[in-house]
Amino acid sequence: MTPTTSTTAPPPRDLRDFYENPAVPVASGTSRSVRQARMLARALGPATGGTGGTGGRTVLDIGCGDGTAAATAAPFLPGHRVIGVDWSQDALRRARTRIPYAVRGELTGGGLPFASESADAVLFSEVIEHLVDPDAALDEIRRILRPGGHLMLSTPNLAAWYNRALLLAGVQPVFSEVSLRGIHGRPGKEVVGHLRLYTPRALKEFVTASGFTVVRLEGAPFHGVPRPLRPLDRLACARPQLASILLLHARRT
């Protein structure tokens, strides 16, 4: 992992311009999506009809990007309805090629186009690290979730095993960014617009303070780890405190 300086897109005028740029990556690794989908499938259980059955549940993939995560999750959730939500029109156009339903919505000021307590689960896949106001986002997610509804949140781990070593060496941690125009002082080649990063402890405390009960925390590998180091990255998933990606399951209180 060698530090580089590169520009992946013309300088944006603001964050909205940045995320509307089709050159900015909007999908994450398949391994993370599959692990998160399995967690959600275990939480929801099968969609069954008849008296006493659970029926199909409504799952919102908020910040769905190009729809990859929702499309990956759908086979694990037969009978449940998965709806993608994003505010980027370009992302929604791409998402609609992968999933049946994708609608525009925002995470502040009641901007999600759903009634209060109308959703059974929310996939929130690597979105929170991009937000200026994550408090307002979790407030809005809590509003649309039914009591006891599931939040499946994933985000990069600031305390990933290699970030600990990089910091000791005086190198900017992976996932952190100091500019929207290029990579400076850290490994990597893509600018993706990360504004906030979480350790496992900070993430659990933040979600709990936002009105959720943490059920489980798991780890997932990062697709950007160099190939020779990927076996170590997979091993680190056994200890979420060291894993590249944090997968958190919480329920609305």
mmCIF file of C-alpha atoms in Angstrom:
data_model
loop_
_atom_site.group_PDB
_atom_site.id
_atom_site.type_symbol
_atom_site.label_atom_id
_atom_site.label_comp_id
_atom_site.label_asym_id
_atom_site.label_seq_id
_atom_site.Cartn_x
_atom_site.Cartn_y
_atom_site.Cartn_z
ATOM 1 C CA MET A 1 0.000 0.000 0.000
ATOM 2 C CA THR A 2 1.910 3.011 -1.313
ATOM 3 C CA PRO A 3 0.681 6.608 -0.797
ATOM 4 C CA THR A 4 -0.312 8.255 -4.057
ATOM 5 C CA THR A 5 -1.607 11.614 -5.202
ATOM 6 C CA SER A 6 -4.257 11.364 -7.881
ATOM 7 C CA THR A 7 -7.356 13.153 -9.080
ATOM 8 C CA THR A 8 -10.283 10.940 -10.059
ATOM 9 C CA ALA A 9 -12.700 13.673 -11.140
ATOM 10 C CA PRO A 10 -12.847 17.429 -11.808
ATOM 11 C CA PRO A 11 -12.920 19.496 -8.609
ATOM 12 C CA PRO A 12 -16.536 19.595 -7.315
ATOM 13 C CA ARG A 13 -18.284 22.843 -6.472
ATOM 14 C CA ASP A 14 -19.862 21.222 -3.418
ATOM 15 C CA LEU A 15 -20.694 17.809 -1.954
ATOM 16 C CA ARG A 16 -23.824 17.427 -4.093
ATOM 17 C CA ASP A 17 -21.797 17.926 -7.254
ATOM 18 C CA PHE A 18 -19.283 15.395 -5.936
ATOM 19 C CA TYR A 19 -21.842 12.643 -5.339
ATOM 20 C CA GLU A 20 -23.701 13.327 -8.595
ATOM 21 C CA ASN A 21 -20.456 12.721 -10.506
ATOM 22 C CA PRO A 22 -20.699 9.244 -12.112
ATOM 23 C CA ALA A 23 -16.926 8.831 -11.671
ATOM 24 C CA VAL A 24 -17.352 8.647 -7.886
ATOM 25 C CA PRO A 25 -17.698 5.014 -6.708
ATOM 26 C CA VAL A 26 -21.155 4.226 -5.274
ATOM 27 C CA ALA A 27 -20.872 0.468 -4.680
ATOM 28 C CA SER A 28 -18.972 -1.481 -2.056
ATOM 29 C CA GLY A 29 -17.479 -4.951 -2.004
ATOM 30 C CA THR A 30 -19.611 -8.039 -2.575
ATOM 31 C CA SER A 31 -18.349 -9.793 0.558
ATOM 32 C CA ARG A 32 -19.645 -6.996 2.768
ATOM 33 C CA SER A 33 -23.013 -6.969 0.981
ATOM 34 C CA VAL A 34 -23.441 -10.737 1.336
ATOM 35 C CA ARG A 35 -22.537 -10.759 5.035
ATOM 36 C CA GLN A 36 -24.922 -7.906 5.714
ATOM 37 C CA ALA A 37 -27.720 -9.575 3.733
ATOM 38 C CA ARG A 38 -27.301 -12.776 5.749
ATOM 39 C CA MET A 39 -27.493 -10.808 8.999
ATOM 40 C CA LEU A 40 -30.725 -9.182 7.834
ATOM 41 C CA ALA A 41 -32.219 -12.480 6.648
ATOM 42 C CA ARG A 42 -31.572 -14.028 10.073
ATOM 43 C CA ALA A 43 -33.161 -11.031 11.772
ATOM 44 C CA LEU A 44 -36.304 -10.920 9.617
ATOM 45 C CA GLY A 45 -36.877 -14.630 9.237
ATOM 46 C CA PRO A 46 -38.864 -16.104 6.346
ATOM 47 C CA ALA A 47 -41.790 -14.250 4.798
ATOM 48 C CA THR A 48 -44.764 -16.478 5.581
ATOM 49 C CA GLY A 49 -48.454 -15.916 4.925
ATOM 50 C CA GLY A 50 -51.575 -17.055 6.670
ATOM 51 C CA THR A 51 -52.824 -16.570 10.201
ATOM 52 C CA GLY A 52 -49.990 -15.665 12.531
ATOM 53 C CA GLY A 53 -47.475 -15.412 9.688
ATOM 54 C CA THR A 54 -45.076 -12.523 9.344
ATOM 55 C CA GLY A 55 -45.880 -11.781 5.702
ATOM 56 C CA GLY A 56 -43.483 -9.896 3.488
ATOM 57 C CA ARG A 57 -41.571 -7.131 5.251
ATOM 58 C CA THR A 58 -40.555 -3.756 3.816
ATOM 59 C CA VAL A 59 -36.790 -3.274 3.613
ATOM 60 C CA LEU A 60 -35.372 0.107 2.600
ATOM 61 C CA ASP A 61 -31.839 0.336 1.243
ATOM 62 C CA ILE A 62 -31.135 3.977 2.124
ATOM 63 C CA GLY A 63 -28.261 5.417 0.146
ATOM 64 C CA CYS A 64 -28.630 2.554 -2.305
ATOM 65 C CA GLY A 65 -26.158 3.976 -4.806
ATOM 66 C CA ASP A 66 -26.227 1.909 -7.979
ATOM 67 C CA GLY A 67 -28.408 -0.772 -6.354
ATOM 68 C CA THR A 68 -25.668 -3.376 -5.974
ATOM 69 C CA ALA A 69 -26.231 -3.960 -2.244
ATOM 70 C CA ALA A 70 -30.009 -4.231 -2.634
ATOM 71 C CA ALA A 71 -29.651 -6.604 -5.590
ATOM 72 C CA THR A 72 -27.212 -8.730 -3.586
ATOM 73 C CA ALA A 73 -29.573 -8.825 -0.604
ATOM 74 C CA ALA A 74 -32.747 -9.677 -2.543
ATOM 75 C CA PRO A 75 -32.032 -13.428 -3.055
ATOM 76 C CA PHE A 76 -31.532 -13.772 0.718
ATOM 77 C CA LEU A 77 -34.910 -12.104 1.389
ATOM 78 C CA PRO A 78 -37.493 -14.018 -0.672
ATOM 79 C CA GLY A 79 -40.991 -12.681 -0.123
ATOM 80 C CA HIS A 80 -39.765 -9.425 1.389
ATOM 81 C CA ARG A 81 -39.926 -6.160 -0.549
ATOM 82 C CA VAL A 82 -36.632 -4.296 -1.035
ATOM 83 C CA ILE A 83 -36.808 -0.620 -2.033
ATOM 84 C CA GLY A 84 -33.766 1.472 -2.905
ATOM 85 C CA VAL A 85 -33.575 5.099 -1.785
ATOM 86 C CA ASP A 86 -31.039 7.702 -2.870
ATOM 87 C CA TRP A 87 -31.001 11.440 -3.584
ATOM 88 C CA SER A 88 -28.594 11.161 -6.546
ATOM 89 C CA GLN A 89 -30.555 10.949 -9.784
ATOM 90 C CA ASP A 90 -27.601 9.347 -11.546
ATOM 91 C CA ALA A 91 -27.356 6.637 -8.872
ATOM 92 C CA LEU A 92 -31.105 6.002 -9.087
ATOM 93 C CA ARG A 93 -30.951 5.542 -12.850
ATOM 94 C CA ARG A 94 -28.312 2.878 -12.371
ATOM 95 C CA ALA A 95 -30.135 1.290 -9.423
ATOM 96 C CA ARG A 96 -33.315 0.835 -11.476
ATOM 97 C CA THR A 97 -31.436 -1.481 -13.809
ATOM 98 C CA ARG A 98 -30.810 -3.837 -10.855
ATOM 99 C CA ILE A 99 -33.837 -3.575 -8.550
ATOM 100 C CA PRO A 100 -37.587 -3.132 -9.209
ATOM 101 C CA TYR A 101 -38.099 -0.161 -6.910
ATOM 102 C CA ALA A 102 -35.837 2.851 -6.382
ATOM 103 C CA VAL A 103 -37.104 6.231 -5.214
ATOM 104 C CA ARG A 104 -35.596 9.607 -4.419
ATOM 105 C CA GLY A 105 -35.307 10.703 -0.802
ATOM 106 C CA GLU A 106 -33.100 12.646 1.597
ATOM 107 C CA LEU A 107 -32.048 11.977 5.156
ATOM 108 C CA THR A 108 -32.883 15.311 6.765
ATOM 109 C CA GLY A 109 -36.057 17.208 7.598
ATOM 110 C CA GLY A 110 -38.492 14.372 6.926
ATOM 111 C CA GLY A 111 -37.010 13.920 3.469
ATOM 112 C CA LEU A 112 -37.642 10.171 3.213
ATOM 113 C CA PRO A 113 -40.880 9.626 1.261
ATOM 114 C CA PHE A 114 -42.316 7.138 3.760
ATOM 115 C CA ALA A 115 -44.800 7.446 6.597
ATOM 116 C CA SER A 116 -43.630 7.221 10.184
ATOM 117 C CA GLU A 117 -43.252 3.639 11.466
ATOM 118 C CA SER A 118 -43.823 2.162 7.992
ATOM 119 C CA ALA A 119 -40.615 0.173 7.410
ATOM 120 C CA ASP A 120 -39.496 -3.078 8.997
ATOM 121 C CA ALA A 121 -35.794 -2.807 8.232
ATOM 122 C CA VAL A 122 -33.231 -0.381 6.861
ATOM 123 C CA LEU A 123 -30.007 -1.226 5.088
ATOM 124 C CA PHE A 124 -27.586 1.655 5.630
ATOM 125 C CA SER A 125 -24.519 0.468 3.780
ATOM 126 C CA GLU A 126 -21.461 2.698 4.015
ATOM 127 C CA VAL A 127 -23.430 5.927 3.956
ATOM 128 C CA ILE A 128 -22.926 7.353 7.429
ATOM 129 C CA GLU A 129 -19.256 8.155 6.827
ATOM 130 C CA HIS A 130 -20.312 10.514 4.009
ATOM 131 C CA LEU A 131 -22.785 12.594 6.019
ATOM 132 C CA VAL A 132 -22.406 16.116 7.351
ATOM 133 C CA ASP A 133 -25.176 15.486 9.907
ATOM 134 C CA PRO A 134 -25.366 11.797 10.892
ATOM 135 C CA ASP A 135 -27.532 12.663 13.924
ATOM 136 C CA ALA A 136 -30.333 13.948 11.692
ATOM 137 C CA ALA A 137 -29.951 10.881 9.462
ATOM 138 C CA LEU A 138 -30.474 8.421 12.316
ATOM 139 C CA ASP A 139 -33.393 10.523 13.574
ATOM 140 C CA GLU A 140 -35.046 10.184 10.157
ATOM 141 C CA ILE A 141 -34.328 6.447 9.978
ATOM 142 C CA ARG A 142 -35.775 5.999 13.450
ATOM 143 C CA ARG A 143 -38.893 7.915 12.355
ATOM 144 C CA ILE A 144 -39.707 5.586 9.471
ATOM 145 C CA LEU A 145 -38.832 2.332 11.283
ATOM 146 C CA ARG A 146 -41.523 0.498 13.226
ATOM 147 C CA PRO A 147 -40.801 -0.094 16.944
ATOM 148 C CA GLY A 148 -38.422 -3.034 17.047
ATOM 149 C CA GLY A 149 -37.486 -2.478 13.404
ATOM 150 C CA HIS A 150 -34.018 -3.463 12.262
ATOM 151 C CA LEU A 151 -31.134 -1.177 11.302
ATOM 152 C CA MET A 152 -28.301 -2.872 9.391
ATOM 153 C CA LEU A 153 -25.494 -0.336 9.243
ATOM 154 C CA SER A 154 -22.054 -0.805 7.734
ATOM 155 C CA THR A 155 -19.126 1.600 7.751
ATOM 156 C CA PRO A 156 -15.320 1.476 7.511
ATOM 157 C CA ASN A 157 -13.460 0.866 10.757
ATOM 158 C CA LEU A 158 -11.068 3.647 11.727
ATOM 159 C CA ALA A 159 -9.330 1.132 14.023
ATOM 160 C CA ALA A 160 -8.816 -1.528 11.311
ATOM 161 C CA TRP A 161 -5.699 -3.629 11.848
ATOM 162 C CA TYR A 162 -3.641 -1.891 9.160
ATOM 163 C CA ASN A 163 -4.769 1.600 10.223
ATOM 164 C CA ARG A 164 -3.275 0.995 13.640
ATOM 165 C CA ALA A 165 0.075 0.229 12.009
ATOM 166 C CA LEU A 166 -0.184 3.162 9.600
ATOM 167 C CA LEU A 167 -0.822 5.624 12.408
ATOM 168 C CA LEU A 168 2.190 4.343 14.316
ATOM 169 C CA ALA A 169 4.223 5.016 11.175
ATOM 170 C CA GLY A 170 2.791 8.524 10.888
ATOM 171 C CA VAL A 171 0.695 7.719 7.790
ATOM 172 C CA GLN A 172 -2.879 8.957 7.261
ATOM 173 C CA PRO A 173 -5.297 6.021 7.893
ATOM 174 C CA VAL A 174 -7.037 4.242 5.042
ATOM 175 C CA PHE A 175 -10.646 5.455 4.563
ATOM 176 C CA SER A 176 -9.823 8.947 5.881
ATOM 177 C CA GLU A 177 -9.647 11.821 3.388
ATOM 178 C CA VAL A 178 -8.363 15.358 3.623
ATOM 179 C CA SER A 179 -9.591 16.537 0.203
ATOM 180 C CA LEU A 180 -12.316 15.870 -2.368
ATOM 181 C CA ARG A 181 -9.819 16.507 -5.168
ATOM 182 C CA GLY A 182 -7.152 13.900 -4.571
ATOM 183 C CA ILE A 183 -5.460 11.417 -2.240
ATOM 184 C CA HIS A 184 -2.892 12.937 0.097
ATOM 185 C CA GLY A 185 -0.767 11.185 2.689
ATOM 186 C CA ARG A 186 -2.489 7.792 2.707
ATOM 187 C CA PRO A 187 -2.645 4.581 0.629
ATOM 188 C CA GLY A 188 -5.272 4.323 -2.068
ATOM 189 C CA LYS A 189 -6.257 5.758 -5.440
ATOM 190 C CA GLU A 190 -9.960 6.711 -5.215
ATOM 191 C CA VAL A 191 -11.502 9.772 -3.614
ATOM 192 C CA VAL A 192 -14.885 8.728 -2.207
ATOM 193 C CA GLY A 193 -15.877 11.621 0.056
ATOM 194 C CA HIS A 194 -15.531 10.249 3.578
ATOM 195 C CA LEU A 195 -16.296 12.931 6.173
ATOM 196 C CA ARG A 196 -16.552 10.862 9.379
ATOM 197 C CA LEU A 197 -14.992 7.649 10.600
ATOM 198 C CA TYR A 198 -15.911 5.420 13.552
ATOM 199 C CA THR A 199 -14.230 2.958 15.857
ATOM 200 C CA PRO A 200 -16.443 0.069 17.035
ATOM 201 C CA ARG A 201 -16.930 1.666 20.448
ATOM 202 C CA ALA A 202 -17.815 5.071 19.034
ATOM 203 C CA LEU A 203 -20.263 3.566 16.546
ATOM 204 C CA LYS A 204 -22.104 1.553 19.190
ATOM 205 C CA GLU A 205 -22.316 4.521 21.553
ATOM 206 C CA PHE A 206 -23.563 6.820 18.785
ATOM 207 C CA VAL A 207 -26.265 4.416 17.585
ATOM 208 C CA THR A 208 -27.415 3.758 21.149
ATOM 209 C CA ALA A 209 -27.662 7.486 21.876
ATOM 210 C CA SER A 210 -29.814 7.848 18.738
ATOM 211 C CA GLY A 211 -32.573 5.613 20.095
ATOM 212 C CA PHE A 212 -31.482 2.122 19.047
ATOM 213 C CA THR A 213 -30.417 -1.011 20.890
ATOM 214 C CA VAL A 214 -27.297 -2.656 19.492
ATOM 215 C CA VAL A 215 -27.894 -6.362 18.850
ATOM 216 C CA ARG A 216 -24.688 -7.492 17.172
ATOM 217 C CA LEU A 217 -21.427 -6.215 15.694
ATOM 218 C CA GLU A 218 -19.550 -8.209 13.054
ATOM 219 C CA GLY A 219 -16.605 -7.571 10.753
ATOM 220 C CA ALA A 220 -16.207 -7.750 6.978
ATOM 221 C CA PRO A 221 -13.178 -7.549 4.675
ATOM 222 C CA PHE A 222 -12.357 -4.586 2.453
ATOM 223 C CA HIS A 223 -12.114 -5.216 -1.283
ATOM 224 C CA GLY A 224 -9.365 -2.590 -1.634
ATOM 225 C CA VAL A 225 -6.823 -4.423 0.498
ATOM 226 C CA PRO A 226 -3.864 -5.566 -1.665
ATOM 227 C CA ARG A 227 -4.173 -9.215 -2.676
ATOM 228 C CA PRO A 228 -1.221 -10.535 -0.596
ATOM 229 C CA LEU A 229 -2.805 -9.084 2.559
ATOM 230 C CA ARG A 230 -6.359 -10.317 1.967
ATOM 231 C CA PRO A 231 -5.963 -13.550 4.003
ATOM 232 C CA LEU A 232 -4.990 -11.405 7.012
ATOM 233 C CA ASP A 233 -7.948 -9.127 6.366
ATOM 234 C CA ARG A 234 -10.335 -12.074 6.336
ATOM 235 C CA LEU A 235 -8.837 -13.382 9.573
ATOM 236 C CA ALA A 236 -9.360 -9.995 11.200
ATOM 237 C CA CYS A 237 -13.116 -10.303 10.598
ATOM 238 C CA ALA A 238 -13.257 -12.709 13.557
ATOM 239 C CA ARG A 239 -12.551 -9.687 15.770
ATOM 240 C CA PRO A 240 -14.711 -6.730 14.700
ATOM 241 C CA GLN A 241 -12.430 -4.371 16.623
ATOM 242 C CA LEU A 242 -9.728 -5.108 14.008
ATOM 243 C CA ALA A 243 -11.858 -5.716 10.901
ATOM 244 C CA SER A 244 -11.822 -3.430 7.876
ATOM 245 C CA ILE A 245 -15.597 -2.954 7.777
ATOM 246 C CA LEU A 246 -18.026 -2.816 10.696
ATOM 247 C CA LEU A 247 -21.435 -4.492 10.308
ATOM 248 C CA LEU A 248 -23.811 -3.364 13.045
ATOM 249 C CA HIS A 249 -27.299 -4.722 13.707
ATOM 250 C CA ALA A 250 -29.482 -2.559 15.917
ATOM 251 C CA ARG A 251 -33.199 -2.335 16.681
ATOM 252 C CA ARG A 252 -35.362 0.719 17.111
ATOM 253 C CA THR A 253 -36.381 1.180 20.736
#
